[in-house]
Amino acid sequence: MNRRLFALLLVIFPGIAFAAGGGYPLDHMTPNLDDKASLQRGAQTYMNYCLGCHSLQYQRYKRTADDLEIPEGLMLEHMVFDPNTKIGDLIENNMSKENAKFWFGAAPPDLTLHSNLKGGPDWLYTYLRTFYEDDSRPLGVNNLVFENVGMPHVLAGLQGRQVRPECMQVPRIASNGGVVRDPITIEIVTEEMCGTDLLDAGHYPLVKVEGTGSMSSDEYDTLVYDLANFMYYVGEPARMDRTRIGVYVLLFLAFFYVFALLLGREYEKEFHK
Ligand code: HEC
């Protein structure tokens, strides 16, 4: 495509910039900022597993503690590992950009605003669940939504290892586009599909290696949900206030409406004399 036309299209439809990055369909998650327990668990996971590499340098511990209703003392005790850190500090780490670039090939970016980018919390939720083993990569892992990723699968101990099989059984599709079923047992008829045929048909199989990972897949999905929920909160903490203030604004408007109506009637009396 002509480059200028493409640039113009990017301005008009920013979505295509993201759509262009790999065809894997994102799994959906609905953030819930009222679920404080989920946000607290997400914050805990973040501090334990992510902060070592990814700072949240636009967010302070104090604000997080207040918004998530975590007592400040508990936060300092259980979520902050550096004893010199104060509750008013920004959530930073000590990783040097140069070293990180040398170790991973790319420096881990700050993630404060990440949930506002790249497909939002859905992207994070999917990304953290789609690491798979790939011996051709320096760290031995690859990712379905972030191809050739430079980040290790830091949650592998919880999720377990996943492999991407070359072939898998998929439902056979009839010429009318429907799924073929056995006429007697009405079970879905499957057939083996391999390699690029799988991708063309929209299948991206990931299979967990039995006996790896300390969590069941449901438990792991919940952990990642909470983490994505927390990162959604961090992306714009004011969102919490906004919904609360919004309710007051609507109540005020409803209240004010009565007086505006009465005042309007008074004025009407004047000019209908
Ligand atoms: C050992 C260091 C390390 C840890 C720990 C780590 N990451 Fe990463 N992460 C990286 C690196 C390096 C990249 C850059 C990868 C690249 O650009 O190829 C990255 C990239 C990312 C990205 C993509 C950023 C982008 O460019 O869009 C996200 C999101 C992310 N990490 C989230 C997390 C979360 C959530 C955790 C905690 C569960 C975590 N990371 C833990 C090193 C780390």
Tab-separated table of C-alpha atoms and ligand atoms in Angstrom:
chain	number	residue	atom	x	y	z
A	1	MET	CA	0.000	0.000	0.000
A	2	ASN	CA	1.139	3.523	-0.700
A	3	ARG	CA	2.881	4.711	2.467
A	4	ARG	CA	1.158	8.082	2.668
A	5	LEU	CA	-2.228	6.534	2.232
A	6	PHE	CA	-1.434	4.090	5.002
A	7	ALA	CA	-0.365	6.925	7.312
A	8	LEU	CA	-3.609	8.723	6.528
A	9	LEU	CA	-5.584	5.570	7.257
A	10	LEU	CA	-3.769	5.236	10.579
A	11	VAL	CA	-4.922	8.707	11.534
A	12	ILE	CA	-8.504	7.988	10.556
A	13	PHE	CA	-8.699	4.446	11.941
A	14	PRO	CA	-6.116	4.094	14.723
A	15	GLY	CA	-7.510	0.617	15.403
A	16	ILE	CA	-5.829	-0.881	12.348
A	17	ALA	CA	-2.397	-0.286	13.879
A	18	PHE	CA	-3.260	-2.843	16.547
A	19	ALA	CA	-5.304	-5.126	14.374
A	20	ALA	CA	-2.227	-5.521	12.207
A	21	GLY	CA	-0.244	-7.153	15.025
A	22	GLY	CA	-0.962	-10.880	14.804
A	23	GLY	CA	-4.335	-12.424	14.251
A	24	TYR	CA	-4.879	-14.016	17.626
A	25	PRO	CA	-8.353	-13.076	18.891
A	26	LEU	CA	-8.144	-11.522	22.364
A	27	ASP	CA	-10.020	-13.089	25.250
A	28	HIS	CA	-12.369	-10.672	26.896
A	29	MET	CA	-12.330	-9.533	30.525
A	30	THR	CA	-14.611	-6.944	32.124
A	31	PRO	CA	-12.753	-4.857	34.715
A	32	ASN	CA	-14.554	-4.244	38.005
A	33	LEU	CA	-13.191	-1.351	40.060
A	34	ASP	CA	-15.741	-1.961	42.818
A	35	ASP	CA	-14.215	-5.350	43.550
A	36	LYS	CA	-11.581	-4.147	46.013
A	37	ALA	CA	-10.535	-7.696	46.953
A	38	SER	CA	-9.702	-8.433	43.313
A	39	LEU	CA	-7.728	-5.183	42.990
A	40	GLN	CA	-5.828	-5.930	46.197
A	41	ARG	CA	-4.916	-9.417	44.994
A	42	GLY	CA	-3.859	-7.948	41.637
A	43	ALA	CA	-1.643	-5.378	43.365
A	44	GLN	CA	-0.052	-8.097	45.453
A	45	THR	CA	0.711	-10.212	42.369
A	46	TYR	CA	2.112	-7.164	40.602
A	47	MET	CA	4.445	-6.289	43.466
A	48	ASN	CA	5.619	-9.895	43.771
A	49	TYR	CA	6.063	-10.832	40.130
A	50	CYS	CA	6.275	-7.729	37.941
A	51	LEU	CA	7.676	-4.736	39.828
A	52	GLY	CA	11.216	-6.145	39.803
A	53	CYS	CA	11.324	-5.365	36.076
A	54	HIS	CA	8.386	-3.018	35.390
A	55	SER	CA	7.976	0.184	37.404
A	56	LEU	CA	4.667	2.023	37.839
A	57	GLN	CA	6.381	5.374	37.965
A	58	TYR	CA	3.288	7.562	37.609
A	59	GLN	CA	1.566	6.009	40.603
A	60	ARG	CA	2.285	6.382	44.324
A	61	TYR	CA	2.008	3.724	47.016
A	62	LYS	CA	-0.187	6.013	49.092
A	63	ARG	CA	-2.743	6.592	46.380
A	64	THR	CA	-2.873	2.842	45.695
A	65	ALA	CA	-3.332	2.065	49.390
A	66	ASP	CA	-6.107	4.663	49.733
A	67	ASP	CA	-7.989	3.681	46.589
A	68	LEU	CA	-7.731	-0.046	47.223
A	69	GLU	CA	-8.590	0.378	50.898
A	70	ILE	CA	-5.351	-1.227	52.089
A	71	PRO	CA	-4.146	0.118	55.475
A	72	GLU	CA	-0.851	1.946	54.854
A	73	GLY	CA	1.031	-0.071	57.461
A	74	LEU	CA	-0.021	-3.361	55.890
A	75	MET	CA	0.957	-2.105	52.466
A	76	LEU	CA	4.456	-1.144	53.622
A	77	GLU	CA	4.833	-4.422	55.445
A	78	HIS	CA	3.590	-6.834	52.790
A	79	MET	CA	3.888	-5.141	49.422
A	80	VAL	CA	7.016	-3.020	49.649
A	81	PHE	CA	10.325	-4.831	49.739
A	82	ASP	CA	12.759	-1.928	50.010
A	83	PRO	CA	12.829	-0.697	53.638
A	84	ASN	CA	13.842	2.807	52.499
A	85	THR	CA	10.605	3.243	50.554
A	86	LYS	CA	8.080	5.668	52.035
A	87	ILE	CA	4.331	5.483	51.572
A	88	GLY	CA	4.372	8.718	49.544
A	89	ASP	CA	6.924	7.400	47.036
A	90	LEU	CA	6.333	6.547	43.417
A	91	ILE	CA	6.221	2.833	42.599
A	92	GLU	CA	9.654	2.505	41.054
A	93	ASN	CA	12.348	-0.144	40.855
A	94	ASN	CA	16.101	-0.235	40.544
A	95	MET	CA	16.511	-1.971	37.235
A	96	SER	CA	18.931	-0.178	34.959
A	97	LYS	CA	17.701	0.263	31.409
A	98	GLU	CA	21.096	-0.623	29.921
A	99	ASN	CA	21.426	-3.890	31.810
A	100	ALA	CA	17.860	-4.867	31.049
A	101	LYS	CA	18.383	-4.233	27.369
A	102	PHE	CA	21.488	-6.391	27.462
A	103	TRP	CA	19.731	-9.233	29.325
A	104	PHE	CA	16.414	-9.360	27.492
A	105	GLY	CA	17.126	-7.597	24.199
A	106	ALA	CA	14.528	-4.972	25.146
A	107	ALA	CA	14.119	-2.923	28.312
A	108	PRO	CA	10.932	-3.752	30.249
A	109	PRO	CA	8.715	-0.688	29.780
A	110	ASP	CA	6.958	1.163	32.583
A	111	LEU	CA	3.453	-0.269	32.778
A	112	THR	CA	1.480	2.503	34.519
A	113	LEU	CA	-0.361	3.391	31.342
A	114	HIS	CA	-0.232	0.077	29.543
A	115	SER	CA	-3.887	-0.818	30.017
A	116	ASN	CA	-4.783	2.243	27.954
A	117	LEU	CA	-2.788	0.917	24.992
A	118	LYS	CA	-2.784	-2.108	22.718
A	119	GLY	CA	-6.256	-3.531	23.186
A	120	GLY	CA	-6.511	-2.550	26.862
A	121	PRO	CA	-7.073	-5.004	29.692
A	122	ASP	CA	-8.178	-7.688	27.202
A	123	TRP	CA	-4.690	-7.640	25.721
A	124	LEU	CA	-3.025	-8.022	29.139
A	125	TYR	CA	-5.433	-10.748	30.155
A	126	THR	CA	-4.700	-12.709	26.989
A	127	TYR	CA	-0.964	-11.989	26.899
A	128	LEU	CA	-0.311	-13.375	30.378
A	129	ARG	CA	-2.152	-16.596	29.525
A	130	THR	CA	-0.620	-17.340	26.122
A	131	PHE	CA	3.074	-17.973	26.740
A	132	TYR	CA	4.260	-21.235	25.199
A	133	GLU	CA	7.528	-23.105	24.903
A	134	ASP	CA	9.610	-22.342	21.861
A	135	ASP	CA	13.173	-23.634	21.739
A	136	SER	CA	14.116	-21.281	18.940
A	137	ARG	CA	13.775	-18.273	21.276
A	138	PRO	CA	16.602	-17.150	23.615
A	139	LEU	CA	14.431	-17.484	26.732
A	140	GLY	CA	12.738	-20.657	25.515
A	141	VAL	CA	9.277	-19.062	25.349
A	142	ASN	CA	7.141	-17.261	22.840
A	143	ASN	CA	3.718	-15.670	23.066
A	144	LEU	CA	0.592	-15.794	20.928
A	145	VAL	CA	-0.265	-12.097	21.119
A	146	PHE	CA	3.313	-10.758	21.383
A	147	GLU	CA	5.316	-12.643	18.813
A	148	ASN	CA	9.017	-13.156	19.672
A	149	VAL	CA	8.528	-11.534	23.048
A	150	GLY	CA	11.643	-10.665	25.082
A	151	MET	CA	10.008	-11.279	28.464
A	152	PRO	CA	10.414	-14.571	30.338
A	153	HIS	CA	7.224	-16.336	31.421
A	154	VAL	CA	7.503	-15.192	35.019
A	155	LEU	CA	4.248	-16.851	36.069
A	156	ALA	CA	5.152	-20.269	34.661
A	157	GLY	CA	5.554	-21.687	38.173
A	158	LEU	CA	1.861	-20.945	38.761
A	159	GLN	CA	0.361	-21.570	35.330
A	160	GLY	CA	2.633	-24.415	34.297
A	161	ARG	CA	4.318	-24.858	30.944
A	162	GLN	CA	2.335	-24.751	27.730
A	163	VAL	CA	3.306	-26.250	24.401
A	164	ARG	CA	1.931	-25.591	20.986
A	165	PRO	CA	1.265	-28.937	19.288
A	166	GLU	CA	1.917	-29.277	15.579
A	167	CYS	CA	-1.382	-31.084	14.987
A	168	MET	CA	-4.737	-31.249	16.754
A	169	GLN	CA	-8.252	-32.606	16.370
A	170	VAL	CA	-10.661	-29.901	15.192
A	171	PRO	CA	-14.373	-30.078	14.342
A	172	ARG	CA	-14.944	-30.911	10.675
A	173	ILE	CA	-16.668	-28.065	8.838
A	174	ALA	CA	-19.328	-28.891	6.227
A	175	SER	CA	-19.547	-27.106	2.874
A	176	ASN	CA	-22.373	-24.895	4.224
A	177	GLY	CA	-20.064	-23.641	6.982
A	178	GLY	CA	-21.704	-25.616	9.812
A	179	VAL	CA	-20.109	-28.191	12.071
A	180	VAL	CA	-20.486	-31.818	10.934
A	181	ARG	CA	-22.245	-34.110	13.444
A	182	ASP	CA	-22.608	-37.842	13.457
A	183	PRO	CA	-26.230	-38.558	12.373
A	184	ILE	CA	-26.736	-41.220	15.037
A	185	THR	CA	-24.793	-40.109	18.102
A	186	ILE	CA	-25.060	-36.386	17.132
A	187	GLU	CA	-21.536	-35.944	18.392
A	188	ILE	CA	-19.299	-33.461	16.601
A	189	VAL	CA	-17.100	-35.151	13.996
A	190	THR	CA	-13.445	-34.139	14.261
A	191	GLU	CA	-10.492	-34.420	11.947
A	192	GLU	CA	-6.771	-33.928	12.351
A	193	MET	CA	-5.350	-30.617	11.207
A	194	CYS	CA	-1.700	-29.571	11.185
A	195	GLY	CA	0.676	-26.618	10.813
A	196	THR	CA	-0.415	-23.561	8.898
A	197	ASP	CA	-3.828	-25.097	8.118
A	198	LEU	CA	-4.554	-24.728	11.821
A	199	LEU	CA	-3.665	-21.051	11.787
A	200	ASP	CA	-5.636	-20.432	8.598
A	201	ALA	CA	-8.673	-22.005	10.234
A	202	GLY	CA	-8.214	-19.768	13.302
A	203	HIS	CA	-6.967	-22.448	15.721
A	204	TYR	CA	-4.087	-21.642	18.051
A	205	PRO	CA	-3.814	-24.708	20.254
A	206	LEU	CA	-1.922	-24.459	23.538
A	207	VAL	CA	-1.692	-27.535	25.710
A	208	LYS	CA	-0.581	-27.492	29.323
A	209	VAL	CA	2.185	-29.938	30.209
A	210	GLU	CA	0.678	-32.272	32.818
A	211	GLY	CA	2.077	-31.928	36.307
A	212	THR	CA	3.582	-28.461	35.835
A	213	GLY	CA	2.356	-25.325	37.582
A	214	SER	CA	0.942	-25.051	41.089
A	215	MET	CA	-2.475	-23.706	39.998
A	216	SER	CA	-5.425	-25.135	38.093
A	217	SER	CA	-6.258	-23.227	34.919
A	218	ASP	CA	-9.316	-21.649	36.591
A	219	GLU	CA	-7.224	-20.431	39.511
A	220	TYR	CA	-4.631	-19.064	37.115
A	221	ASP	CA	-7.271	-17.266	35.026
A	222	THR	CA	-8.567	-15.609	38.213
A	223	LEU	CA	-5.052	-14.542	39.183
A	224	VAL	CA	-4.504	-12.975	35.761
A	225	TYR	CA	-7.967	-11.405	35.826
A	226	ASP	CA	-7.133	-9.711	39.143
A	227	LEU	CA	-3.775	-8.572	37.797
A	228	ALA	CA	-5.319	-7.104	34.624
A	229	ASN	CA	-8.035	-5.498	36.773
A	230	PHE	CA	-5.354	-3.847	38.920
A	231	MET	CA	-3.450	-2.641	35.862
A	232	TYR	CA	-6.691	-1.228	34.467
A	233	TYR	CA	-7.115	0.703	37.723
A	234	VAL	CA	-3.497	1.967	37.669
A	235	GLY	CA	-3.932	3.148	34.067
A	236	GLU	CA	-6.351	5.786	35.305
A	237	PRO	CA	-7.018	5.861	39.041
A	238	ALA	CA	-9.327	8.849	38.579
A	239	ARG	CA	-11.811	6.489	36.949
A	240	MET	CA	-12.849	5.391	40.428
A	241	ASP	CA	-13.587	8.948	41.551
A	242	ARG	CA	-15.259	9.721	38.273
A	243	THR	CA	-18.029	7.178	38.693
A	244	ARG	CA	-18.586	8.263	42.298
A	245	ILE	CA	-18.624	11.965	41.440
A	246	GLY	CA	-20.824	11.215	38.433
A	247	VAL	CA	-23.557	9.923	40.737
A	248	TYR	CA	-23.441	13.134	42.811
A	249	VAL	CA	-23.545	15.262	39.689
A	250	LEU	CA	-26.656	13.451	38.444
A	251	LEU	CA	-28.289	13.738	41.868
A	252	PHE	CA	-27.479	17.445	41.943
A	253	LEU	CA	-28.935	17.927	38.475
A	254	ALA	CA	-32.135	16.116	39.471
A	255	PHE	CA	-32.395	18.295	42.578
A	256	PHE	CA	-31.591	21.495	40.691
A	257	TYR	CA	-34.154	20.632	38.016
A	258	VAL	CA	-37.012	21.171	40.482
A	259	PHE	CA	-35.853	24.680	41.317
A	260	ALA	CA	-35.120	25.538	37.702
A	261	LEU	CA	-38.653	24.436	36.849
A	262	LEU	CA	-40.212	26.544	39.609
A	263	LEU	CA	-38.113	29.537	38.669
A	264	GLY	CA	-39.111	29.080	35.036
A	265	ARG	CA	-42.761	29.187	36.064
A	266	GLU	CA	-42.209	32.435	37.950
A	267	TYR	CA	-40.628	34.020	34.879
A	268	GLU	CA	-43.484	32.795	32.703
A	269	LYS	CA	-45.995	34.537	34.950
A	270	GLU	CA	-44.185	37.805	34.218
A	271	PHE	CA	-44.347	37.698	30.463
A	272	HIS	CA	-47.850	36.173	30.153
A	273	LYS	CA	-49.386	39.044	32.089
B	1	HEC	C1	12.577	-10.496	34.372
B	1	HEC	C2	12.028	-9.246	33.999
B	1	HEC	C3	10.525	-9.176	33.776
B	1	HEC	C4	9.527	-9.491	34.672
B	1	HEC	C5	9.666	-10.016	36.089
B	1	HEC	C6	8.269	-9.165	34.007
B	1	HEC	N1	8.513	-8.682	32.758
B	1	HEC	FE1	7.134	-7.979	31.471
B	1	HEC	N2	8.574	-7.578	30.114
B	1	HEC	C7	9.932	-7.771	30.304
B	1	HEC	C8	10.639	-7.377	29.109
B	1	HEC	C9	12.145	-7.446	28.906
B	1	HEC	C10	9.662	-6.927	28.187
B	1	HEC	C11	9.911	-6.375	26.793
B	1	HEC	C12	9.679	-7.467	25.815
B	1	HEC	C13	9.900	-7.051	24.380
B	1	HEC	O1	9.763	-5.865	24.039
B	1	HEC	O2	10.192	-7.972	23.601
B	1	HEC	C14	8.378	-7.077	28.852
B	1	HEC	C15	7.176	-6.748	28.271
B	1	HEC	C16	5.961	-6.741	28.940
B	1	HEC	C17	4.728	-6.270	28.389
B	1	HEC	C18	4.517	-5.744	26.994
B	1	HEC	C19	4.901	-4.317	26.899
B	1	HEC	C20	4.638	-3.783	25.518
B	1	HEC	O3	5.594	-3.496	24.833
B	1	HEC	O4	3.474	-3.694	25.158
B	1	HEC	C21	3.770	-6.403	29.347
B	1	HEC	C22	2.313	-6.029	29.268
B	1	HEC	C23	4.410	-6.995	30.495
B	1	HEC	N3	5.729	-7.183	30.223
B	1	HEC	C24	3.756	-7.316	31.659
B	1	HEC	C25	4.349	-7.948	32.723
B	1	HEC	C26	3.630	-8.365	33.916
B	1	HEC	C27	2.151	-8.147	34.151
B	1	HEC	C28	4.535	-8.950	34.725
B	1	HEC	C29	4.277	-9.614	36.057
B	1	HEC	C30	3.417	-10.758	36.036
B	1	HEC	C31	5.840	-8.881	34.061
B	1	HEC	N4	5.673	-8.270	32.845
B	1	HEC	C32	7.022	-9.344	34.600
B	1	HEC	C33	10.530	-8.251	31.444
B	1	HEC	C34	9.865	-8.672	32.576
